[in-house]
Coordinates of C-alpha atoms in Angstrom, one line a residue:
Chain A
M1 CA 0.0 0.0 0.0
R2 CA 1.2 3.5 -0.9
P3 CA 0.0 6.9 0.2
N4 CA -3.0 8.7 -1.3
D5 CA -5.1 5.5 -1.8
H6 CA -2.5 4.0 -4.1
A7 CA -1.2 0.4 -4.1
V8 CA 1.2 -1.7 -6.1
V9 CA -0.3 -4.7 -7.9
N10 CA 1.5 -7.7 -9.3
L11 CA 0.0 -8.5 -12.7
G12 CA 1.6 -11.8 -13.8
G13 CA 5.0 -10.5 -12.8
I14 CA 4.5 -6.9 -13.8
R15 CA 4.4 -4.4 -10.9
K16 CA 2.1 -1.5 -11.4
E17 CA 0.9 1.3 -9.2
I18 CA -2.9 1.6 -9.2
S19 CA -5.5 3.5 -7.3
V20 CA -7.6 1.8 -4.6
A21 CA -9.7 4.8 -3.8
L22 CA -12.8 3.2 -5.3
V23 CA -12.8 0.1 -3.1
S24 CA -13.2 -0.3 0.6
D25 CA -11.2 -2.4 2.9
V26 CA -8.5 -3.7 0.7
K27 CA -5.4 -5.2 2.2
V28 CA -2.0 -6.5 1.1
G29 CA -2.5 -10.0 -0.5
D30 CA -6.0 -9.3 -1.8
Y31 CA -6.8 -10.0 -5.5
V32 CA -8.4 -7.0 -7.1
I33 CA -10.0 -6.4 -10.5
V34 CA -8.3 -3.4 -12.1
H35 CA -10.0 -1.3 -14.8
V36 CA -8.2 1.8 -16.3
G37 CA -5.7 2.0 -13.4
H38 CA -8.3 1.7 -10.6
A39 CA -9.3 -1.3 -8.5
I40 CA -13.1 -1.5 -9.0
G41 CA -13.7 -4.8 -7.1
V42 CA -12.1 -7.4 -4.8
I43 CA -12.2 -11.1 -5.6
D44 CA -14.0 -13.2 -3.1
P45 CA -11.8 -16.3 -2.8
E46 CA -14.6 -18.5 -1.3
E47 CA -16.9 -17.6 -4.2
A48 CA -14.2 -18.3 -6.7
Q49 CA -13.6 -21.7 -5.1
R50 CA -17.4 -22.4 -5.3
T51 CA -17.5 -21.6 -9.1
L52 CA -14.5 -23.9 -9.7
E53 CA -16.2 -26.6 -7.7
L54 CA -19.2 -26.2 -10.0
F55 CA -16.9 -26.8 -13.0
A56 CA -15.4 -29.9 -11.2
Q57 CA -18.9 -31.3 -10.7
M58 CA -19.3 -31.0 -14.5
E59 CA -16.2 -33.1 -15.0
A60 CA -17.4 -35.7 -12.5
L61 CA -20.8 -35.8 -14.2
A62 CA -19.2 -36.3 -17.6
Q63 CA -17.1 -39.2 -16.4
A64 CA -20.0 -40.8 -14.6
E65 CA -22.1 -40.7 -17.8
G66 CA -19.1 -42.2 -19.6
N67 CA -19.7 -40.0 -22.6
A68 CA -17.0 -37.4 -22.2
P69 CA -16.2 -36.1 -25.6
Chain B
M1 CA -2.0 -16.1 -13.0
K2 CA -4.3 -17.0 -10.1
Y3 CA -8.0 -16.6 -10.8
I4 CA -7.3 -16.5 -14.5
D5 CA -5.7 -19.7 -15.6
E6 CA -8.2 -21.9 -13.8
F7 CA -10.9 -20.2 -15.8
R8 CA -9.3 -20.9 -19.2
D9 CA -9.0 -24.7 -19.0
G10 CA -9.7 -26.2 -22.4
D11 CA -10.8 -29.7 -21.3
L12 CA -13.3 -28.2 -18.9
A13 CA -14.6 -25.9 -21.6
R14 CA -15.2 -28.9 -23.9
Q15 CA -17.1 -30.6 -21.1
I16 CA -19.3 -27.6 -20.5
G17 CA -19.7 -27.5 -24.3
A18 CA -20.9 -31.1 -24.2
R19 CA -23.4 -30.3 -21.5
I20 CA -24.8 -27.4 -23.6
V21 CA -25.1 -29.8 -26.6
A22 CA -26.8 -32.4 -24.4
E23 CA -29.2 -30.0 -22.8
A24 CA -30.1 -27.7 -25.7
E25 CA -33.3 -29.1 -27.2
P26 CA -32.8 -30.0 -30.9
G27 CA -36.0 -28.5 -32.1
R28 CA -35.4 -25.2 -30.4
Q29 CA -33.4 -22.1 -31.5
Y30 CA -31.5 -20.3 -28.7
S31 CA -30.3 -16.8 -29.3
F32 CA -28.4 -15.0 -26.6
M33 CA -27.0 -11.5 -26.7
E34 CA -23.6 -10.9 -25.0
F35 CA -24.1 -7.2 -24.2
C36 CA -20.5 -6.4 -23.4
G37 CA -17.5 -6.0 -25.7
G38 CA -15.3 -7.9 -23.3
H39 CA -17.4 -11.0 -23.8
T40 CA -17.5 -10.4 -27.6
H41 CA -13.7 -10.4 -27.5
A42 CA -13.5 -13.6 -25.3
I43 CA -16.0 -15.5 -27.4
S44 CA -14.0 -14.8 -30.6
R45 CA -10.5 -15.2 -29.1
Y46 CA -11.2 -18.5 -27.4
G47 CA -13.3 -20.0 -30.1
V48 CA -16.3 -20.4 -27.8
L49 CA -18.7 -20.6 -30.8
E50 CA -17.0 -23.8 -32.0
L51 CA -18.1 -25.6 -28.8
L52 CA -21.7 -24.6 -29.2
P53 CA -24.3 -26.6 -31.1
P54 CA -25.7 -24.9 -34.3
N55 CA -29.0 -24.0 -32.6
V56 CA -27.3 -21.9 -30.0
R57 CA -26.4 -18.6 -31.5
M58 CA -24.6 -15.6 -29.9
V59 CA -25.7 -12.1 -30.9
H60 CA -23.1 -9.3 -30.3
G61 CA -24.5 -6.4 -28.3
P62 CA -23.6 -2.7 -28.2
G63 CA -21.4 -2.9 -25.1
C64 CA -18.1 -1.7 -26.7
P65 CA -17.5 1.8 -25.5
V66 CA -15.7 3.3 -28.5
C67 CA -18.2 1.5 -30.9
V68 CA -21.2 3.4 -29.6
L69 CA -19.4 6.8 -29.5
P70 CA -21.0 9.0 -32.2
I71 CA -18.9 10.9 -34.7
G72 CA -20.2 14.3 -33.4
R73 CA -18.7 13.7 -29.9
I74 CA -15.2 12.9 -31.4
D75 CA -15.5 16.0 -33.5
L76 CA -16.0 18.1 -30.3
A77 CA -12.7 16.6 -28.9
I78 CA -10.8 17.2 -32.1
R79 CA -11.9 20.8 -32.3
L80 CA -10.9 21.4 -28.7
A81 CA -7.4 20.3 -29.7
L82 CA -7.1 22.0 -33.1
E83 CA -9.1 25.2 -32.6
R84 CA -9.0 25.9 -28.8
N85 CA -5.4 24.8 -28.3
A86 CA -6.3 22.5 -25.4
I87 CA -4.4 19.4 -24.5
V88 CA -6.9 16.6 -25.0
C89 CA -6.2 13.4 -23.1
T90 CA -8.1 10.2 -23.9
Y91 CA -8.0 6.4 -23.7
G92 CA -6.0 4.6 -26.5
D93 CA -9.0 3.0 -28.3
T94 CA -10.7 6.4 -28.8
M95 CA -7.7 7.7 -30.7
R96 CA -8.4 5.8 -33.9
V97 CA -12.2 6.2 -34.2
P98 CA -13.0 7.8 -37.6
A99 CA -14.6 11.2 -37.3
S100 CA -15.6 14.0 -39.7
D101 CA -13.3 15.4 -42.5
S102 CA -11.4 12.1 -42.7
L103 CA -10.0 12.9 -39.3
S104 CA -9.5 10.9 -36.1
L105 CA -7.8 12.0 -32.9
T106 CA -4.7 10.3 -34.2
R107 CA -4.8 12.2 -37.4
A108 CA -5.6 15.5 -35.6
K109 CA -2.5 14.9 -33.5
A110 CA -0.5 14.5 -36.8
R111 CA -1.9 17.9 -37.8
G112 CA -0.4 19.4 -34.7
G113 CA -3.2 18.9 -32.1
D114 CA -1.8 18.2 -28.6
I115 CA -3.7 14.9 -28.1
R116 CA -2.3 12.5 -25.6
M117 CA -3.2 8.9 -24.9
V118 CA -3.6 8.1 -21.2
Y119 CA -4.0 4.9 -19.3
S120 CA -6.4 6.4 -16.7
A121 CA -8.3 9.5 -15.7
A122 CA -5.7 10.1 -13.0
D123 CA -3.0 10.4 -15.7
A124 CA -5.1 13.2 -17.4
L125 CA -5.2 14.9 -14.0
A126 CA -1.5 14.6 -13.7
T127 CA -1.1 16.1 -17.2
A128 CA -3.1 19.1 -16.0
R129 CA -1.0 19.5 -12.9
A130 CA 2.2 19.4 -15.1
N131 CA 0.9 22.0 -17.6
P132 CA -0.7 24.8 -15.4
Q133 CA -0.5 27.3 -18.3
R134 CA -2.6 25.1 -20.7
E135 CA -6.2 23.9 -20.7
V136 CA -6.3 20.1 -20.3
V137 CA -9.5 18.3 -21.3
F138 CA -10.1 14.6 -20.5
F139 CA -12.2 13.1 -23.2
A140 CA -14.0 10.6 -21.0
I141 CA -15.8 7.7 -22.6
G142 CA -17.1 4.3 -21.4
F143 CA -19.7 2.5 -19.4
E144 CA -20.1 2.2 -15.6
T145 CA -16.6 0.9 -15.3
T146 CA -14.7 4.0 -16.4
T147 CA -17.2 6.4 -14.9
P148 CA -16.0 6.1 -11.2
P149 CA -12.4 6.9 -12.1
T150 CA -13.6 10.0 -14.0
A151 CA -15.7 11.0 -11.0
L152 CA -12.6 10.6 -8.8
A153 CA -10.5 12.8 -11.1
I154 CA -13.2 15.6 -11.0
R155 CA -13.6 15.4 -7.3
D156 CA -9.8 15.5 -6.8
A157 CA -9.5 18.4 -9.2
Q158 CA -12.1 20.4 -7.2
R159 CA -10.4 19.5 -3.9
D160 CA -7.1 20.7 -5.2
G161 CA -8.6 23.8 -6.9
L162 CA -7.2 22.8 -10.3
A163 CA -8.2 25.7 -12.6
N164 CA -7.1 24.2 -16.0
F165 CA -8.7 20.7 -15.9
S166 CA -12.1 19.8 -17.4
V167 CA -13.9 16.7 -18.7
L168 CA -15.8 16.2 -21.9
C169 CA -18.1 13.6 -20.5
C170 CA -19.5 10.9 -22.8
H171 CA -20.2 8.2 -20.1
V172 CA -23.1 6.0 -21.0
L173 CA -25.3 3.5 -19.0
T174 CA -25.7 -0.2 -19.6
P175 CA -29.3 -0.7 -18.4
S176 CA -30.7 2.0 -20.6
A177 CA -29.0 0.5 -23.7
I178 CA -30.4 -3.0 -22.9
T179 CA -33.9 -1.5 -22.5
H180 CA -33.5 0.4 -25.8
I181 CA -32.6 -2.9 -27.6
L182 CA -35.5 -4.7 -26.0
E183 CA -37.9 -1.9 -27.0
S184 CA -36.5 -1.6 -30.6
P185 CA -38.8 -2.6 -33.5
E186 CA -36.4 -5.3 -34.6
V187 CA -36.8 -7.1 -31.3
R188 CA -40.3 -6.3 -30.4
Q189 CA -42.3 -6.3 -33.6
L190 CA -40.2 -7.5 -36.6
G191 CA -38.6 -10.4 -34.8
T192 CA -35.5 -10.0 -36.9
V193 CA -33.4 -10.1 -33.7
P194 CA -34.6 -12.9 -31.6
I195 CA -33.2 -12.6 -28.1
D196 CA -33.9 -15.3 -25.6
G197 CA -31.6 -14.0 -22.9
F198 CA -28.5 -11.9 -22.1
I199 CA -25.1 -12.5 -20.8
G200 CA -24.7 -9.7 -18.3
P201 CA -21.4 -7.7 -18.3
A202 CA -18.6 -8.6 -15.9
H203 CA -16.9 -5.4 -14.9
V204 CA -19.9 -3.2 -15.3
S205 CA -21.8 -5.5 -12.9
I206 CA -18.9 -5.3 -10.3
V207 CA -19.8 -1.6 -10.1
I208 CA -23.6 -1.6 -10.5
G209 CA -24.3 -5.0 -9.0
S210 CA -26.8 -7.7 -10.2
A211 CA -29.9 -5.9 -9.0
P212 CA -30.4 -3.5 -11.9
Y213 CA -31.0 -6.4 -14.3
E214 CA -34.0 -7.7 -12.3
H215 CA -36.2 -5.3 -14.3
F216 CA -35.3 -7.0 -17.6
A217 CA -36.0 -10.4 -16.3
E218 CA -39.4 -9.4 -14.9
E219 CA -40.6 -6.8 -17.4
Y220 CA -39.4 -8.4 -20.6
R221 CA -39.3 -12.1 -19.5
K222 CA -35.6 -12.4 -20.5
P223 CA -33.2 -14.4 -18.4
V224 CA -29.9 -12.6 -17.6
V225 CA -26.8 -14.4 -16.5
I226 CA -23.9 -12.2 -15.3
A227 CA -20.6 -13.8 -16.3
G228 CA -16.9 -13.2 -15.9
F229 CA -14.6 -12.5 -18.9
E230 CA -12.8 -15.8 -19.0
P231 CA -13.9 -18.5 -21.5
L232 CA -15.2 -20.9 -18.8
D233 CA -17.3 -18.2 -17.3
V234 CA -18.9 -17.5 -20.7
M235 CA -19.5 -21.2 -21.4
Q236 CA -21.1 -21.7 -18.0
A237 CA -23.3 -18.7 -18.5
I238 CA -24.5 -20.0 -21.8
L239 CA -25.3 -23.3 -20.1
M240 CA -27.2 -21.5 -17.4
L241 CA -29.2 -19.5 -20.0
V242 CA -30.1 -22.7 -21.9
R243 CA -31.4 -24.2 -18.7
Q244 CA -33.5 -21.1 -17.9
V245 CA -35.0 -21.2 -21.4
N246 CA -35.7 -24.9 -21.1
Q247 CA -37.4 -24.5 -17.7
G248 CA -39.3 -21.4 -18.8
R249 CA -37.6 -19.2 -16.3
A250 CA -36.5 -15.6 -16.7
Q251 CA -34.3 -14.7 -13.7
V252 CA -31.1 -12.9 -13.0
E253 CA -28.4 -15.4 -12.2
N254 CA -24.9 -14.6 -11.3
E255 CA -22.0 -16.8 -12.5
F256 CA -19.4 -14.2 -11.5
T257 CA -20.1 -14.4 -7.8
R258 CA -16.3 -14.1 -7.1
A259 CA -16.6 -10.4 -8.0
V260 CA -20.2 -9.4 -8.4
T261 CA -22.6 -8.8 -5.5
P262 CA -26.3 -7.9 -5.7
E263 CA -25.7 -4.3 -4.6
G264 CA -22.3 -3.7 -6.4
N265 CA -19.6 -1.3 -5.4
L266 CA -21.4 1.2 -3.2
K267 CA -18.4 3.4 -2.7
A268 CA -18.0 3.9 -6.4
Q269 CA -21.7 4.4 -6.9
A270 CA -21.8 7.1 -4.2
L271 CA -19.0 9.0 -5.9
V272 CA -20.6 8.7 -9.3
S273 CA -23.9 10.1 -8.1
E274 CA -22.1 12.9 -6.2
V275 CA -20.4 14.1 -9.4
F276 CA -22.8 13.1 -12.2
E277 CA -26.5 13.3 -13.0
L278 CA -28.6 11.8 -15.8
R279 CA -28.6 13.4 -19.2
P280 CA -32.1 13.7 -20.6
A281 CA -30.9 12.4 -24.0
F282 CA -27.7 11.2 -25.6
E283 CA -26.9 10.0 -29.1
W284 CA -25.4 6.5 -29.4
R285 CA -23.8 5.3 -32.6
G286 CA -26.1 2.6 -34.0
L287 CA -28.9 3.1 -31.5
G288 CA -29.7 6.7 -32.2
T289 CA -30.8 9.1 -29.4
V290 CA -31.6 7.2 -26.3
P291 CA -33.4 9.0 -23.4
Y292 CA -31.7 9.0 -20.0
S293 CA -28.9 6.8 -21.2
A294 CA -25.9 8.9 -20.3
L295 CA -24.4 11.1 -17.6
K296 CA -23.5 14.7 -17.4
I297 CA -21.5 16.6 -14.8
R298 CA -23.6 18.2 -12.0
S299 CA -23.7 21.9 -11.7
A300 CA -21.7 21.8 -8.4
F301 CA -18.8 20.7 -10.6
A302 CA -19.6 23.0 -13.6
A303 CA -16.1 24.4 -13.7
F304 CA -14.8 21.0 -14.7
D305 CA -17.4 20.4 -17.4
A306 CA -15.7 21.0 -20.8
E307 CA -19.1 21.5 -22.5
R308 CA -19.9 24.4 -20.2
R309 CA -16.4 25.8 -20.0
F310 CA -15.9 25.9 -23.8
Q311 CA -19.6 26.4 -24.6
L312 CA -19.7 23.4 -26.9
A313 CA -22.7 22.6 -29.0
Y314 CA -23.2 19.0 -30.2
T315 CA -24.0 18.4 -33.8
P316 CA -25.0 14.9 -34.9
V317 CA -23.0 13.6 -37.9
A318 CA -24.1 10.6 -40.1
D319 CA -21.9 7.5 -40.4
N320 CA -20.2 6.5 -43.6
K321 CA -22.9 5.2 -45.9
A322 CA -21.2 1.9 -46.6
C323 CA -20.7 1.2 -42.9
E324 CA -23.0 -1.3 -41.2
C325 CA -21.9 -0.6 -37.7
G326 CA -25.3 0.6 -36.7
A327 CA -27.1 -2.6 -37.6
I328 CA -24.2 -4.7 -36.2
L329 CA -24.4 -2.8 -32.8
R330 CA -28.2 -3.6 -32.6
G331 CA -27.6 -7.2 -33.4
V332 CA -29.5 -7.0 -36.7
K333 CA -26.4 -7.8 -38.9
R334 CA -23.2 -9.7 -38.4
P335 CA -19.8 -8.3 -39.3
T336 CA -19.6 -10.4 -42.4
D337 CA -22.9 -9.0 -43.7
C338 CA -21.0 -5.7 -44.2
K339 CA -19.7 -5.1 -47.8
I340 CA -16.6 -3.4 -46.6
F341 CA -15.7 -5.8 -43.8
G342 CA -12.1 -7.0 -44.2
T343 CA -11.6 -5.2 -47.5
V344 CA -11.9 -1.4 -47.2
C345 CA -12.4 -1.6 -43.4
T346 CA -9.7 -3.3 -41.4
P347 CA -8.3 -2.8 -37.9
E348 CA -5.3 -1.0 -39.5
N349 CA -7.6 1.4 -41.4
P350 CA -11.0 1.3 -39.7
V351 CA -14.0 2.9 -41.5
G352 CA -16.5 2.0 -38.8
S353 CA -16.2 2.1 -35.0
C354 CA -16.8 -1.6 -34.6
M355 CA -13.4 -2.2 -36.3
V356 CA -11.5 0.0 -34.0
S357 CA -11.4 -1.5 -30.5
S358 CA -10.4 -5.2 -29.9
E359 CA -13.8 -5.3 -28.1
G360 CA -15.7 -4.3 -31.3
A361 CA -17.6 -7.1 -33.0
C362 CA -15.9 -6.5 -36.4
A363 CA -12.4 -6.3 -35.0
A364 CA -12.9 -9.4 -32.9
H365 CA -14.2 -11.3 -35.9
Y366 CA -11.4 -10.0 -38.2
T367 CA -8.7 -11.0 -35.7
Y368 CA -10.0 -14.4 -34.6
G369 CA -12.8 -15.5 -36.8
R370 CA -12.5 -14.6 -40.4
F371 CA -10.5 -17.7 -41.4
R372 CA -13.0 -19.9 -39.7
D373 CA -15.7 -18.7 -42.2
Q374 CA -13.6 -20.0 -45.1
A375 CA -13.0 -23.4 -43.5

C-alpha cells in the first residue's frame, strides 16, 4: 500500500501502481480487478472456489455418464 | 495467473460445451446477446462458438465503449485540440475512431493537435498539474466501469482547486442501452433479432451489482446471467441460459459471484452520483438518441465540465454510408454482412467504429474468426 489511496499490484510478474480509492477495505494480498488503473472490485476467494467446484462437478458428471467427448 | 488460468481450462470448456449440446433441445433455437464487448472479445478469441451446437447462437451487443461513441462527440474533442489549443487526453481506443473530415484523434494529432493517450483519468489529471499554463481536457468515454475513475478525477480536481482541468463527459449507461434494444422494433415487432436471454457484463456488474437487471428479467421475461470475462465463465453462463429457457424461467443469475454482489460497489456508486446526473438524451452510434442513457457533470462541478467551459454545442453527424456498424451494434447484422468488412475496413484502417477496438464485433471477428468462415 502506498499513500493517497495507491497500491502496487502484481500483474503476472509486472508491478504497477494503481488507485484503490474506489474500493473499501483492501489489504495486502487481496486480489483486485483493475480497470483503467483503478481497482473496482475485490475477488472473493470463497466464491471463486465455489465456481471452480461447480466446474469440477461437471467433470465428474461427464465421467459418470461415460460419454465425455 | 491465479483466478485467470483456472478459468481458461480447455478440457473443462469442452465438457461444458458437451453439457450445452446435451441440454439444448434439438427443435429449439437459442439466441443470446452478450451485451459487453469484453465478452465479444472472449467469445472470438477462445473459439467459444465452436463448442456450441448450431442451434445456440450468440448475438453481439452494443457494449463496446468506442463503438457506440457517435462521430459528433469525437468532432468536439478534435476541435478542442485544433481550434482551442487544449491538451486533449483520452483512452487509447478512442484515438483511432473515424470522425468528420477524414480525421480521427490520431490524425488530428498529426496535424499538430496536442492529443495524448492516457491509461487512466488520473493520468489526465497529472497532465493538467504538469501543464498549469494550458487547458487540459479529459475526453471521458465508457460505461459504468470507467465512470467512477472519471468522478474521482473531477472530485480531486475540485479538492485541489485545479483551474485548468475539465472533462468532456461521454459516459453511458448499460441498463438503458439494454432497455432500448428490447424496445427496438427489430426485437419487439419485426422479430428479426430474436433474443432469448442476455449474458450480463462482468466489470460493469462489479460496479452496479446484479440488482439493476431484475427489471429486464421481470418486465421483458428475458433471463440474464452475469458472467466473468474468462472463457469458462462465458460457457457456464450459456449453459445457465439454456437451462433457464428450457425450464421457462426468466431470472437474474450470477455466474461471476467471485466479484459481483447484488448491490455492487457502493463506494464507487456514491462517488458517481455525487459528481454526475442523468442526461435527458444522448446519441449513441447505432442506437440513435436514447433517453436518460448517459451522464453529465452536476452543476456543483460545472467548472470542470468542458461542455460548459468551452460552450460546446453538439451536432450529430451521419456515419459512412457503406458502414453497417449501426445494424451490427443492434444485433441486426453480423460483421460479415457488411460489404466493406475486411476489405476497405480493417483494424489498421477502420471505417466504422466496430473495427477500432479489440472489443468491437468487427475487429474481434477480423482478428480471430475470419479464417474460420472459409474453413
